[in-house]
CSV table of C-alpha atoms in Angstrom, one decimal:
chain,number,residue,atom,x,y,z
A,6,MET,CA,-35.8,-8.3,10.9
A,7,THR,CA,-34.4,-8.4,14.0
A,8,GLY,CA,-33.2,-5.5,16.2
A,9,ILE,CA,-31.4,-3.8,12.8
A,10,ARG,CA,-31.1,-6.8,10.6
A,11,ILE,CA,-33.0,-7.8,7.9
A,12,ASP,CA,-33.0,-11.8,6.3
A,13,SER,CA,-33.3,-11.1,3.1
A,14,PRO,CA,-30.9,-13.2,0.7
A,15,ARG,CA,-32.1,-11.3,-2.6
A,16,LEU,CA,-30.3,-8.3,-1.2
A,17,ILE,CA,-27.1,-9.9,-0.2
A,18,LEU,CA,-25.6,-10.2,-3.9
A,19,PRO,CA,-26.5,-6.3,-4.4
A,20,THR,CA,-25.2,-5.0,-1.2
A,21,LEU,CA,-22.1,-6.8,-1.8
A,22,VAL,CA,-21.9,-5.3,-5.1
A,23,PHE,CA,-22.7,-2.0,-3.7
A,24,LEU,CA,-19.5,-2.1,-2.0
A,25,GLY,CA,-17.0,-2.9,-4.3
A,26,THR,CA,-18.4,-0.5,-6.8
A,27,VAL,CA,-18.7,2.1,-3.9
A,28,SER,CA,-15.2,2.0,-2.9
A,29,THR,CA,-13.3,1.4,-6.0
A,30,ALA,CA,-15.3,4.4,-7.1
A,31,VAL,CA,-14.0,6.5,-4.2
A,32,GLY,CA,-10.5,4.9,-4.1
A,33,SER,CA,-10.3,6.5,-7.8
A,34,LEU,CA,-11.9,10.1,-7.4
A,35,GLY,CA,-7.8,10.9,-7.0
A,36,ALA,CA,-7.1,10.4,-10.3
A,37,PRO,CA,-9.5,12.9,-12.3
A,38,LEU,CA,-9.1,15.4,-9.6
A,39,LEU,CA,-5.2,16.0,-9.8
A,40,PRO,CA,-5.2,19.2,-12.1
A,41,THR,CA,-7.7,21.2,-9.6
A,42,ILE,CA,-6.0,19.5,-6.5
A,43,ALA,CA,-2.6,21.1,-7.5
A,44,ARG,CA,-4.5,24.7,-8.2
A,45,LEU,CA,-6.3,24.9,-4.9
A,46,ASP,CA,-3.8,24.0,-3.1
A,47,GLY,CA,-1.3,25.0,-5.0
A,48,VAL,CA,1.4,22.3,-5.1
A,49,SER,CA,3.2,20.8,-8.9
A,50,LEU,CA,1.5,18.5,-10.3
A,51,ALA,CA,4.1,16.2,-9.8
A,52,ALA,CA,3.0,16.8,-6.3
A,53,SER,CA,-0.4,16.3,-6.8
A,54,GLN,CA,0.1,12.8,-8.2
A,55,TRP,CA,0.6,11.7,-4.1
A,56,ALA,CA,-3.2,12.5,-3.9
A,57,LEU,CA,-3.3,8.8,-6.1
A,58,THR,CA,-0.1,7.5,-5.6
A,59,ILE,CA,-0.6,7.4,-1.7
A,60,THR,CA,-4.2,5.7,-2.0
A,61,LEU,CA,-2.6,3.1,-4.0
A,62,LEU,CA,0.5,2.6,-1.1
A,63,ALA,CA,-2.7,2.4,1.2
A,64,GLY,CA,-4.6,0.2,-0.2
A,65,ALA,CA,-2.2,-3.0,-1.7
A,66,VAL,CA,-1.0,-2.7,2.2
A,67,ALA,CA,-4.6,-3.2,3.7
A,68,SER,CA,-5.2,-5.6,1.3
A,69,PRO,CA,-3.8,-8.8,2.7
A,70,VAL,CA,-4.0,-7.4,6.4
A,71,LEU,CA,-8.0,-7.5,6.0
A,72,GLY,CA,-8.2,-10.3,4.5
A,73,LYS,CA,-7.0,-12.0,7.2
A,74,LEU,CA,-8.9,-10.7,9.9
A,75,ALA,CA,-11.7,-11.1,7.6
A,76,ASP,CA,-11.1,-15.0,7.2
A,77,GLY,CA,-11.7,-15.0,10.5
A,78,SER,CA,-15.8,-14.9,11.7
A,79,HIS,CA,-15.8,-11.6,12.4
A,80,ARG,CA,-16.1,-10.8,8.6
A,81,ARG,CA,-19.3,-7.7,8.8
A,82,ALA,CA,-16.9,-6.4,11.9
A,83,VAL,CA,-13.6,-5.5,9.4
A,84,ILE,CA,-15.4,-4.8,6.7
A,85,VAL,CA,-18.1,-2.1,8.0
A,86,GLY,CA,-15.1,-0.7,10.4
A,87,ALA,CA,-12.9,-0.5,6.8
A,88,LEU,CA,-15.8,1.3,5.3
A,89,ALA,CA,-16.2,3.6,9.1
A,90,ILE,CA,-12.5,4.8,8.1
A,91,VAL,CA,-13.1,5.4,4.5
A,92,ALA,CA,-15.7,7.4,5.5
A,93,ALA,CA,-13.9,9.5,7.5
A,94,GLY,CA,-10.9,9.9,4.9
A,95,CYS,CA,-13.5,11.6,3.1
A,96,VAL,CA,-14.8,14.2,5.1
A,97,LEU,CA,-11.0,15.0,6.3
A,98,ALA,CA,-10.8,15.5,2.2
A,99,ALA,CA,-13.4,18.0,2.4
A,100,LEU,CA,-12.0,20.1,5.5
A,101,PRO,CA,-9.7,22.9,3.8
A,102,PHE,CA,-7.2,21.8,6.0
A,103,GLY,CA,-4.7,21.4,3.9
A,104,PHE,CA,-2.1,19.8,0.8
A,105,GLY,CA,-1.0,17.3,4.2
A,106,TRP,CA,-4.3,16.3,5.5
A,107,LEU,CA,-6.1,15.7,1.7
A,108,LEU,CA,-3.4,13.0,1.5
A,109,VAL,CA,-4.1,12.1,6.0
A,110,GLY,CA,-8.1,11.0,3.5
A,111,ARG,CA,-6.6,9.9,0.7
A,112,ALA,CA,-4.8,7.1,2.1
A,113,MET,CA,-7.5,6.5,4.2
A,114,GLN,CA,-9.9,6.4,1.8
A,115,GLY,CA,-7.0,3.7,-0.2
A,116,ILE,CA,-8.6,1.2,2.9
A,117,GLY,CA,-11.7,0.7,1.1
A,118,LEU,CA,-9.7,-1.0,-2.0
A,119,GLY,CA,-9.4,-4.2,-0.1
A,120,LEU,CA,-13.2,-4.5,0.9
A,121,VAL,CA,-13.3,-6.2,-2.7
A,122,PRO,CA,-11.7,-9.3,-1.9
A,123,LEU,CA,-13.9,-9.1,1.4
A,124,ALA,CA,-17.8,-9.3,-0.2
A,125,ILE,CA,-16.0,-11.9,-3.2
A,126,ALA,CA,-15.0,-14.8,0.3
A,127,ALA,CA,-18.6,-13.4,1.8
A,128,ALA,CA,-20.7,-13.8,-1.4
A,129,ARG,CA,-18.6,-18.0,-1.6
A,130,ASP,CA,-20.1,-17.7,2.0
A,131,ALA,CA,-23.4,-16.9,2.1
A,132,LEU,CA,-24.8,-16.8,-1.9
A,133,PRO,CA,-26.4,-20.6,-2.8
A,134,PRO,CA,-23.4,-23.2,-4.8
A,135,ALA,CA,-25.6,-22.2,-8.0
A,136,LYS,CA,-25.9,-18.4,-7.7
A,137,ALA,CA,-22.4,-17.7,-6.0
A,138,GLY,CA,-20.5,-18.2,-8.8
A,139,PRO,CA,-22.4,-15.5,-11.2
A,140,GLY,CA,-22.4,-13.4,-8.1
A,141,ILE,CA,-18.7,-13.8,-7.2
A,142,ALA,CA,-17.7,-13.3,-11.2
A,143,LEU,CA,-20.1,-9.6,-10.6
A,144,LEU,CA,-18.4,-8.4,-8.1
A,145,GLY,CA,-14.8,-9.5,-10.3
A,146,VAL,CA,-15.5,-6.5,-12.1
A,147,THR,CA,-16.8,-3.7,-10.0
A,148,THR,CA,-13.7,-2.3,-9.7
A,149,ALA,CA,-13.3,-2.3,-12.8
A,150,ALA,CA,-16.9,-0.9,-13.5
A,151,GLY,CA,-16.0,1.7,-10.2
A,152,LEU,CA,-13.4,3.3,-11.7
A,153,GLY,CA,-15.7,3.7,-14.5
A,154,ILE,CA,-18.4,6.2,-12.6
A,155,GLY,CA,-15.2,7.7,-10.2
A,156,TYR,CA,-14.0,9.0,-13.3
A,157,PRO,CA,-17.7,10.6,-13.9
A,158,ILE,CA,-19.1,11.3,-11.0
A,159,ALA,CA,-15.8,13.0,-9.8
A,160,GLY,CA,-15.8,15.4,-13.3
A,161,VAL,CA,-18.5,16.9,-13.3
A,162,VAL,CA,-19.6,17.1,-9.8
A,163,THR,CA,-15.8,19.1,-9.0
A,164,GLN,CA,-16.5,21.1,-12.0
A,165,PHE,CA,-20.2,22.4,-10.8
A,166,PHE,CA,-20.3,22.1,-7.2
A,167,GLY,CA,-16.2,22.6,-6.4
A,168,LEU,CA,-13.9,19.4,-5.9
A,169,ALA,CA,-14.9,19.1,-1.8
A,170,ALA,CA,-18.6,18.5,-2.7
A,171,ALA,CA,-16.9,15.2,-4.4
A,172,PHE,CA,-15.5,14.4,-1.3
A,173,TRP,CA,-18.5,15.0,0.6
A,174,LEU,CA,-20.3,12.7,-2.1
A,175,GLY,CA,-17.9,10.5,-1.1
A,176,ALA,CA,-18.7,10.7,2.6
A,177,VAL,CA,-22.4,9.6,1.7
A,178,ILE,CA,-22.3,7.1,0.0
A,179,THR,CA,-19.5,5.0,1.9
A,180,ALA,CA,-21.8,5.8,4.6
A,181,ILE,CA,-24.9,4.3,2.8
A,182,ALA,CA,-22.4,0.9,2.1
A,183,ALA,CA,-22.1,0.7,5.5
A,184,ILE,CA,-25.7,0.6,7.1
A,185,GLY,CA,-26.0,-1.7,3.9
A,186,VAL,CA,-23.6,-4.3,4.9
A,187,LEU,CA,-24.6,-3.9,8.8
A,188,VAL,CA,-28.4,-4.7,8.7
A,189,ILE,CA,-28.0,-6.5,5.3
A,190,LEU,CA,-25.3,-8.9,5.5
A,191,PRO,CA,-25.3,-12.6,7.5
A,192,ASP,CA,-23.0,-13.3,9.9
A,193,SER,CA,-19.8,-15.6,8.9
A,194,PRO,CA,-19.4,-19.0,9.4
A,195,ALA,CA,-17.7,-19.8,12.9
A,196,ARG,CA,-14.2,-20.5,12.4
A,197,PRO,CA,-11.7,-20.1,14.6
A,198,ALA,CA,-9.8,-17.0,16.0
A,199,THR,CA,-7.7,-15.9,13.0
A,200,LYS,CA,-4.2,-14.7,14.2
A,201,LEU,CA,-3.0,-11.0,12.5
A,202,ASP,CA,1.0,-12.2,11.2
A,203,LEU,CA,2.0,-8.5,12.4
A,204,VAL,CA,5.7,-9.2,11.6
A,205,GLY,CA,4.3,-11.2,7.5
A,206,ALA,CA,1.7,-7.7,7.3
A,207,VAL,CA,5.3,-5.1,8.0
A,208,LEU,CA,7.4,-7.2,6.4
A,209,LEU,CA,4.8,-6.9,2.9
A,210,ALA,CA,4.0,-3.6,3.4
A,211,VAL,CA,7.8,-2.6,3.4
A,212,ALA,CA,8.0,-4.6,0.4
A,213,ILE,CA,4.8,-3.5,-1.3
A,214,ALA,CA,5.6,0.2,-0.3
A,215,GLY,CA,8.9,-0.5,-2.1
A,216,LEU,CA,8.2,-1.7,-5.3
A,217,LEU,CA,4.5,1.4,-5.9
A,218,LEU,CA,6.9,3.8,-4.6
A,219,VAL,CA,9.5,3.6,-7.4
A,220,CYS,CA,6.8,2.6,-9.4
A,221,ALA,CA,5.3,6.0,-8.5
A,222,GLU,CA,8.1,7.8,-7.9
A,223,GLY,CA,10.5,6.9,-11.0
A,224,PRO,CA,9.8,9.6,-13.7
A,225,GLN,CA,10.2,11.4,-11.0
A,226,TRP,CA,13.1,10.8,-8.6
A,227,GLY,CA,15.0,9.3,-11.5
A,228,TRP,CA,15.4,5.9,-12.6
A,229,ALA,CA,19.0,5.7,-12.1
A,230,SER,CA,18.6,8.1,-8.7
A,231,THR,CA,20.1,7.1,-5.2
A,232,ALA,CA,16.5,7.3,-3.7
A,233,LEU,CA,15.5,4.7,-6.5
A,234,VAL,CA,17.9,2.7,-5.9
A,235,VAL,CA,17.9,2.2,-2.1
A,236,THR,CA,13.7,2.0,-2.0
A,237,ALA,CA,13.7,-0.7,-4.8
A,238,VAL,CA,16.7,-3.0,-3.7
A,239,LEU,CA,14.7,-2.6,0.4
A,240,ALA,CA,11.6,-4.0,-1.3
A,241,ILE,CA,13.7,-6.5,-2.6
A,242,VAL,CA,14.8,-7.7,0.5
A,243,ALA,CA,11.6,-7.4,2.2
A,244,SER,CA,9.8,-9.6,-0.9
A,245,VAL,CA,12.1,-12.1,-0.1
A,246,LEU,CA,12.6,-12.8,3.8
A,247,TRP,CA,9.2,-12.4,3.6
A,248,VAL,CA,8.1,-15.4,1.8
A,249,LEU,CA,10.6,-16.8,4.1
A,250,TRP,CA,8.9,-16.4,7.2
A,251,GLU,CA,5.3,-16.7,5.8
A,252,LEU,CA,6.8,-20.8,4.7
A,253,ARG,CA,8.1,-21.2,8.9
A,254,VAL,CA,5.1,-19.3,10.6
A,255,ALA,CA,2.0,-21.4,11.8
A,256,SER,CA,-0.6,-19.0,10.9
A,257,PRO,CA,0.8,-17.0,7.4
A,258,LEU,CA,-0.4,-13.8,6.5
A,259,VAL,CA,-0.8,-15.7,3.1
A,260,ASN,CA,-0.6,-19.1,1.7
A,261,VAL,CA,2.2,-18.4,-0.7
A,262,ARG,CA,2.1,-22.7,-0.9
A,263,LEU,CA,-1.3,-21.9,-2.8
A,264,LEU,CA,0.5,-19.6,-4.8
A,265,VAL,CA,1.9,-22.3,-7.5
A,266,HIS,CA,-1.4,-23.9,-7.5
A,267,PRO,CA,-1.2,-23.7,-11.9
A,268,SER,CA,-5.0,-22.2,-11.1
A,269,VAL,CA,-3.7,-19.5,-8.6
A,270,LEU,CA,-0.4,-18.6,-10.5
A,271,ALA,CA,-2.2,-18.5,-13.3
A,272,ALA,CA,-4.9,-16.0,-12.2
A,273,ASP,CA,-1.9,-14.0,-10.5
A,274,VAL,CA,0.8,-13.6,-13.4
A,275,MET,CA,-2.6,-12.4,-15.5
A,276,VAL,CA,-3.5,-9.8,-13.6
A,277,VAL,CA,-0.1,-7.7,-12.9
A,278,LEU,CA,0.6,-8.0,-16.5
A,279,VAL,CA,-2.7,-6.4,-17.7
A,280,GLY,CA,-3.3,-4.4,-15.1
A,281,ALA,CA,0.0,-2.8,-16.8
A,282,GLY,CA,-0.4,-2.9,-20.2
A,283,ILE,CA,-4.9,-2.0,-20.3
A,284,TYR,CA,-4.6,0.4,-16.6
A,285,PRO,CA,-2.5,2.9,-18.1
A,286,LEU,CA,-4.9,3.3,-21.0
A,287,LEU,CA,-7.7,4.9,-18.8
A,288,SER,CA,-5.4,8.1,-18.2
A,289,LEU,CA,-4.9,8.4,-21.3
A,290,VAL,CA,-7.8,8.7,-22.9
A,291,VAL,CA,-9.0,11.2,-20.6
A,292,ARG,CA,-5.7,13.3,-20.4
A,293,TYR,CA,-5.4,13.4,-24.6
A,294,VAL,CA,-9.5,14.1,-24.5
A,295,GLN,CA,-8.4,17.4,-22.4
A,296,THR,CA,-5.0,18.5,-24.2
A,297,PRO,CA,-5.6,22.2,-25.7
A,298,THR,CA,-6.1,21.7,-29.5
A,299,ASP,CA,-3.8,23.9,-30.5
A,300,ALA,CA,-0.8,21.5,-29.2
A,301,GLY,CA,-1.7,19.4,-32.9
A,302,TYR,CA,-4.0,17.1,-31.4
A,303,GLY,CA,-6.7,17.0,-28.1
A,304,PHE,CA,-10.0,17.7,-28.0
A,305,ASP,CA,-9.9,20.5,-25.2
A,306,TYR,CA,-12.8,18.8,-23.5
A,307,PRO,CA,-13.1,20.0,-20.0
A,308,ALA,CA,-12.6,17.4,-16.7
A,309,ALA,CA,-16.5,16.9,-16.7
A,310,ILE,CA,-16.7,15.4,-20.5
A,311,ALA,CA,-13.1,13.3,-20.6
A,312,GLY,CA,-14.4,11.6,-17.0
A,313,LEU,CA,-18.1,10.8,-19.6
A,314,MET,CA,-15.5,8.8,-21.7
A,315,LEU,CA,-15.2,6.3,-19.4
A,316,VAL,CA,-18.8,5.4,-19.3
A,317,PRO,CA,-18.5,2.8,-22.2
A,318,TYR,CA,-15.7,1.3,-19.8
A,319,SER,CA,-17.5,1.1,-17.2
A,320,LEU,CA,-21.0,-0.3,-19.3
A,321,ALA,CA,-19.5,-3.3,-21.2
A,322,SER,CA,-17.0,-4.0,-17.9
A,323,PHE,CA,-20.9,-5.6,-16.3
A,324,PHE,CA,-21.6,-7.0,-19.9
A,325,ALA,CA,-18.6,-8.6,-19.8
A,326,SER,CA,-19.0,-10.4,-16.9
A,327,ARG,CA,-22.8,-11.6,-17.4
A,328,VAL,CA,-21.3,-12.8,-20.7
A,329,VAL,CA,-18.6,-14.5,-19.6
A,330,GLN,CA,-21.1,-16.8,-17.4
A,331,ARG,CA,-23.0,-18.6,-20.5
A,332,LEU,CA,-19.7,-19.6,-21.5
A,333,ILE,CA,-17.3,-21.0,-18.6
A,334,ALA,CA,-19.6,-23.8,-18.5
A,335,ARG,CA,-18.2,-24.2,-22.2
A,336,VAL,CA,-15.0,-23.1,-22.0
A,337,SER,CA,-11.8,-23.1,-19.9
A,338,LEU,CA,-11.3,-20.1,-18.0
A,339,GLU,CA,-7.7,-19.9,-19.5
A,340,VAL,CA,-8.6,-19.9,-22.7
A,341,LEU,CA,-11.1,-16.8,-21.6
A,342,VAL,CA,-8.1,-15.3,-19.7
A,343,VAL,CA,-6.5,-14.7,-22.9
A,344,ALA,CA,-9.0,-14.3,-25.7
A,345,SER,CA,-10.1,-11.0,-23.0
A,346,SER,CA,-6.6,-10.5,-23.7
A,347,VAL,CA,-6.8,-10.4,-26.8
A,348,VAL,CA,-9.5,-7.8,-26.8
A,349,LEU,CA,-8.0,-5.6,-24.9
A,350,ILE,CA,-4.7,-5.4,-27.3
A,351,GLY,CA,-7.5,-4.6,-29.9
A,352,SER,CA,-8.3,-1.7,-27.2
A,353,MET,CA,-4.9,-0.2,-27.4
A,354,VAL,CA,-4.2,-1.0,-31.1
A,355,VAL,CA,-7.4,1.4,-31.9
A,356,PHE,CA,-5.6,4.0,-29.6
A,357,LEU,CA,-2.8,3.4,-31.4
A,358,THR,CA,-4.1,4.0,-34.8
A,359,ALA,CA,-7.8,6.0,-34.3
A,360,ARG,CA,-7.2,8.4,-32.1
A,361,GLY,CA,-8.0,11.4,-34.0
A,362,SER,CA,-11.8,11.4,-33.7
A,363,LEU,CA,-14.1,10.8,-31.1
A,364,ILE,CA,-16.2,7.5,-32.2
A,365,PRO,CA,-12.9,5.4,-32.0
A,366,LEU,CA,-12.3,6.8,-28.7
A,367,LEU,CA,-15.3,5.7,-27.1
A,368,ILE,CA,-14.7,2.0,-29.2
A,369,ALA,CA,-11.1,2.0,-27.3
A,370,MET,CA,-12.7,1.8,-24.1
A,371,ALA,CA,-15.6,-0.5,-24.8
A,372,LEU,CA,-13.5,-2.4,-25.9
A,373,ALA,CA,-11.0,-2.2,-22.8
A,374,GLY,CA,-14.3,-2.6,-20.4
A,375,PHE,CA,-14.9,-5.6,-22.1
A,376,GLY,CA,-12.1,-7.3,-21.9
A,377,ILE,CA,-10.9,-6.6,-17.9
A,378,GLY,CA,-14.6,-7.3,-16.8
A,379,ALA,CA,-14.3,-10.6,-19.0
A,380,ILE,CA,-11.0,-10.8,-16.9
A,381,PHE,CA,-12.0,-10.0,-13.7
A,382,ALA,CA,-15.1,-12.0,-13.5
A,383,VAL,CA,-13.1,-15.2,-14.4
A,384,ASN,CA,-10.1,-14.7,-12.2
A,385,PRO,CA,-11.9,-15.4,-8.8
A,386,ALA,CA,-13.2,-18.0,-10.3
A,387,GLN,CA,-9.3,-19.3,-11.2
A,388,LEU,CA,-8.4,-18.7,-7.4
A,389,HIS,CA,-11.5,-20.3,-5.8
A,390,GLN,CA,-10.8,-24.1,-8.0
A,391,GLY,CA,-7.4,-23.5,-5.9
A,392,VAL,CA,-7.8,-21.8,-2.3
A,393,PRO,CA,-9.9,-23.5,0.3
A,394,ALA,CA,-12.8,-21.7,1.3
A,395,HIS,CA,-11.3,-20.9,5.0
A,396,GLU,CA,-9.1,-18.8,2.9
A,397,THR,CA,-10.5,-16.7,0.3
A,398,ALA,CA,-10.3,-14.0,2.0
A,399,SER,CA,-6.4,-13.6,2.1
A,400,ALA,CA,-6.2,-15.4,-1.6
A,401,ASN,CA,-7.7,-13.2,-2.8
A,402,SER,CA,-6.7,-10.0,-1.2
A,403,PHE,CA,-3.1,-11.4,-2.9
A,404,TYR,CA,-4.8,-10.9,-5.8
A,405,GLN,CA,-5.5,-7.2,-5.5
A,406,VAL,CA,-2.0,-6.3,-4.6
A,407,LEU,CA,-0.8,-8.0,-7.8
A,408,ARG,CA,-3.7,-6.3,-9.7
A,409,TYR,CA,-2.8,-2.4,-7.5
A,410,ILE,CA,1.6,-3.0,-8.4
A,411,GLY,CA,-0.1,-3.8,-12.5
A,412,TYR,CA,-1.8,-0.6,-12.7
A,413,SER,CA,0.9,1.4,-10.7
A,414,LEU,CA,3.6,-0.2,-13.1
A,415,GLY,CA,1.9,0.4,-16.3
A,416,SER,CA,0.8,4.0,-14.6
A,417,ALA,CA,4.2,5.0,-14.1
A,418,LEU,CA,6.1,3.2,-17.2
A,419,SER,CA,3.1,5.4,-19.7
A,420,ALA,CA,4.4,8.1,-17.8
A,421,THR,CA,7.4,8.3,-18.5
A,422,LEU,CA,7.3,7.7,-21.8
A,423,LEU,CA,4.4,10.6,-22.2
A,424,VAL,CA,7.0,12.9,-20.5
A,425,ALA,CA,10.5,12.3,-22.8
A,426,THR,CA,8.6,14.1,-25.4
A,427,ILE,CA,8.0,17.3,-23.9
A,428,PRO,CA,9.6,19.7,-25.4
A,429,THR,CA,12.4,22.2,-23.5
A,430,GLY,CA,10.6,24.7,-22.0
A,431,GLY,CA,6.7,23.6,-22.8
A,432,SER,CA,4.8,21.5,-20.3
A,433,VAL,CA,2.5,18.9,-23.3
A,434,PRO,CA,3.8,15.5,-24.5
A,435,THR,CA,3.8,15.3,-28.0
A,436,GLU,CA,1.4,13.0,-29.7
A,437,GLY,CA,4.2,10.5,-30.0
A,438,GLY,CA,4.2,10.2,-26.2
A,439,TYR,CA,0.7,8.5,-26.6
A,440,SER,CA,2.3,6.3,-29.4
A,441,ALA,CA,4.6,5.4,-27.2
A,442,ALA,CA,2.2,4.2,-24.1
A,443,ALA,CA,0.3,2.7,-25.9
A,444,TRP,CA,2.9,0.7,-27.6
A,445,PHE,CA,4.6,-0.5,-24.6
A,446,GLY,CA,0.5,-1.0,-23.6
A,447,ILE,CA,0.9,-3.4,-26.4
A,448,ALA,CA,3.4,-5.0,-25.1
A,449,ALA,CA,2.5,-6.0,-22.0
A,450,LEU,CA,-0.4,-7.7,-23.3
A,451,VAL,CA,1.3,-9.7,-25.1
A,452,VAL,CA,3.5,-11.2,-22.6
A,453,ALA,CA,0.1,-11.4,-21.4
A,454,VAL,CA,-1.5,-13.6,-24.5
A,455,VAL,CA,1.5,-16.1,-24.2
A,456,ALA,CA,2.0,-16.6,-20.6
A,457,GLY,CA,-1.7,-17.3,-20.1
A,458,THR,CA,-1.3,-19.7,-23.3
A,459,LEU,CA,1.2,-21.3,-21.7
A,460,LEU,CA,0.4,-21.4,-18.5
A,461,SER,CA,-3.4,-23.1,-19.9
A,462,ARG,CA,-1.9,-25.4,-20.9
A,463,HIS,CA,0.4,-27.0,-18.6
A,464,SER,CA,-3.3,-25.9,-15.9
A,465,ALA,CA,-4.7,-28.7,-18.7
A,466,ARG,CA,-1.8,-31.5,-18.2
A,467,ARG,CA,-1.9,-30.9,-13.8
A,468,ARG,CA,-6.1,-31.5,-14.1
A,469,ALA,CA,-5.6,-34.1,-16.5
A,470,ILE,CA,-3.1,-35.5,-14.5
A,471,GLY,CA,-5.1,-35.4,-11.2
A,472,VAL,CA,-8.0,-37.3,-13.3
A,473,ARG,CA,-6.2,-40.1,-14.5
A,474,GLU,CA,-5.1,-40.5,-10.8
A,475,GLU,CA,-8.3,-40.5,-9.5
A,476,GLN,CA,-9.3,-43.5,-12.2
A,477,ILE,CA,-6.4,-45.4,-10.9
A,478,ALA,CA,-7.3,-44.7,-7.3
A,479,ALA,CA,-10.3,-46.1,-7.9
A,480,GLU,CA,-10.1,-49.1,-10.0
A,481,GLU,CA,-6.9,-50.3,-7.3
A,482,SER,CA,-9.6,-49.5,-3.9
A,483,LEU,CA,-12.4,-52.2,-6.7
A,484,ALA,CA,-10.0,-54.2,-7.0
A,485,GLY,CA,-9.0,-54.7,-3.3
């Protein structure tokens, strides 16, 4: 140990896993606490939704910026700085300053959602080759596991100690993660100084913010409202301008040319479809079990018990990462993703057909956790097949942005389906709303299976062509 540094390679992966889990868990604090936030701050449930929306917005915007900064030689400093912002956001949200300041705090907490790609890039650099693959797969599922951990802990702490206690706890564990990174994570390899593409960052931020606002606020604003249409057009224009700019600039925020590589394209397309298809299940189950029984369905569980419904999801996602590592040597990455998507369809089918009792709901959550854990364990490996080492963080960060877009799209559309079934003068959707949301999830996942199958065949053909070209080159070299 030199100063406050601990030179222990064995502690690197646990530190990175803790970092990824904490950042995702803190970012998810808003979801199970929305009813409590609405009650304590005197706002509507629709307004309280901003405590989640603004976190996703901040995370989506921060992800590519942090990724680009971390592609240089100051990755550890970037991670610690981001964690400091997250911890400060937790403190701000815990203090009794009102709803507006709570939203500011939640936005600061959203910065942490961009840290998992940085952890993956750090693992690729710091771990021995034999351990890098399994380590990266494990880090890939921390986003799923963090949700499964954050929901129940937030529910229990809030029920017994109050809303502020949940955010104080978030500040403490974030500070612990920052200390761990500071003293254990080694310096990243020396690389040329990274120049931040500010124009690209602004254009991408506008595009992401516009798209996520459309997804998140569509049910409240109205899908045909002027505000929504203008926001959607602005997002589309900003997206086009961003792509054109990134193709021209010398040091782009994201190397968009890499996005057409078959393995990168497969990972990016699948994460949007899978995110849209399965993410709503988490909130659907939590909301369903809290519904009063006089609605004709539901279990009337308190928030603490409802949050525990995600424990099987979290445990299964970690288990899936271990199973996937044993299969990667025998099965192609694309086939694993497609098979995992089929498991996700099974989880939605269970929710659709057997949600009237507790055990099937737990089974549905376990299947969802296994499927999403397997996909998130495989996707980073797919990305790394087509991305140079020095662009790992930025490529993973853009992948993370697409994940949040998928989450927001699925969450918004499922919420719209639920709200559409609320009777006039009522406040609780009919059970048919949950069936409609489940059918939407199944449809998105079926599209994911079809897209994954087609992309898998395309990727296999590209690899076969590449191998043949190498053989021809070798033969010509020998002949010469």
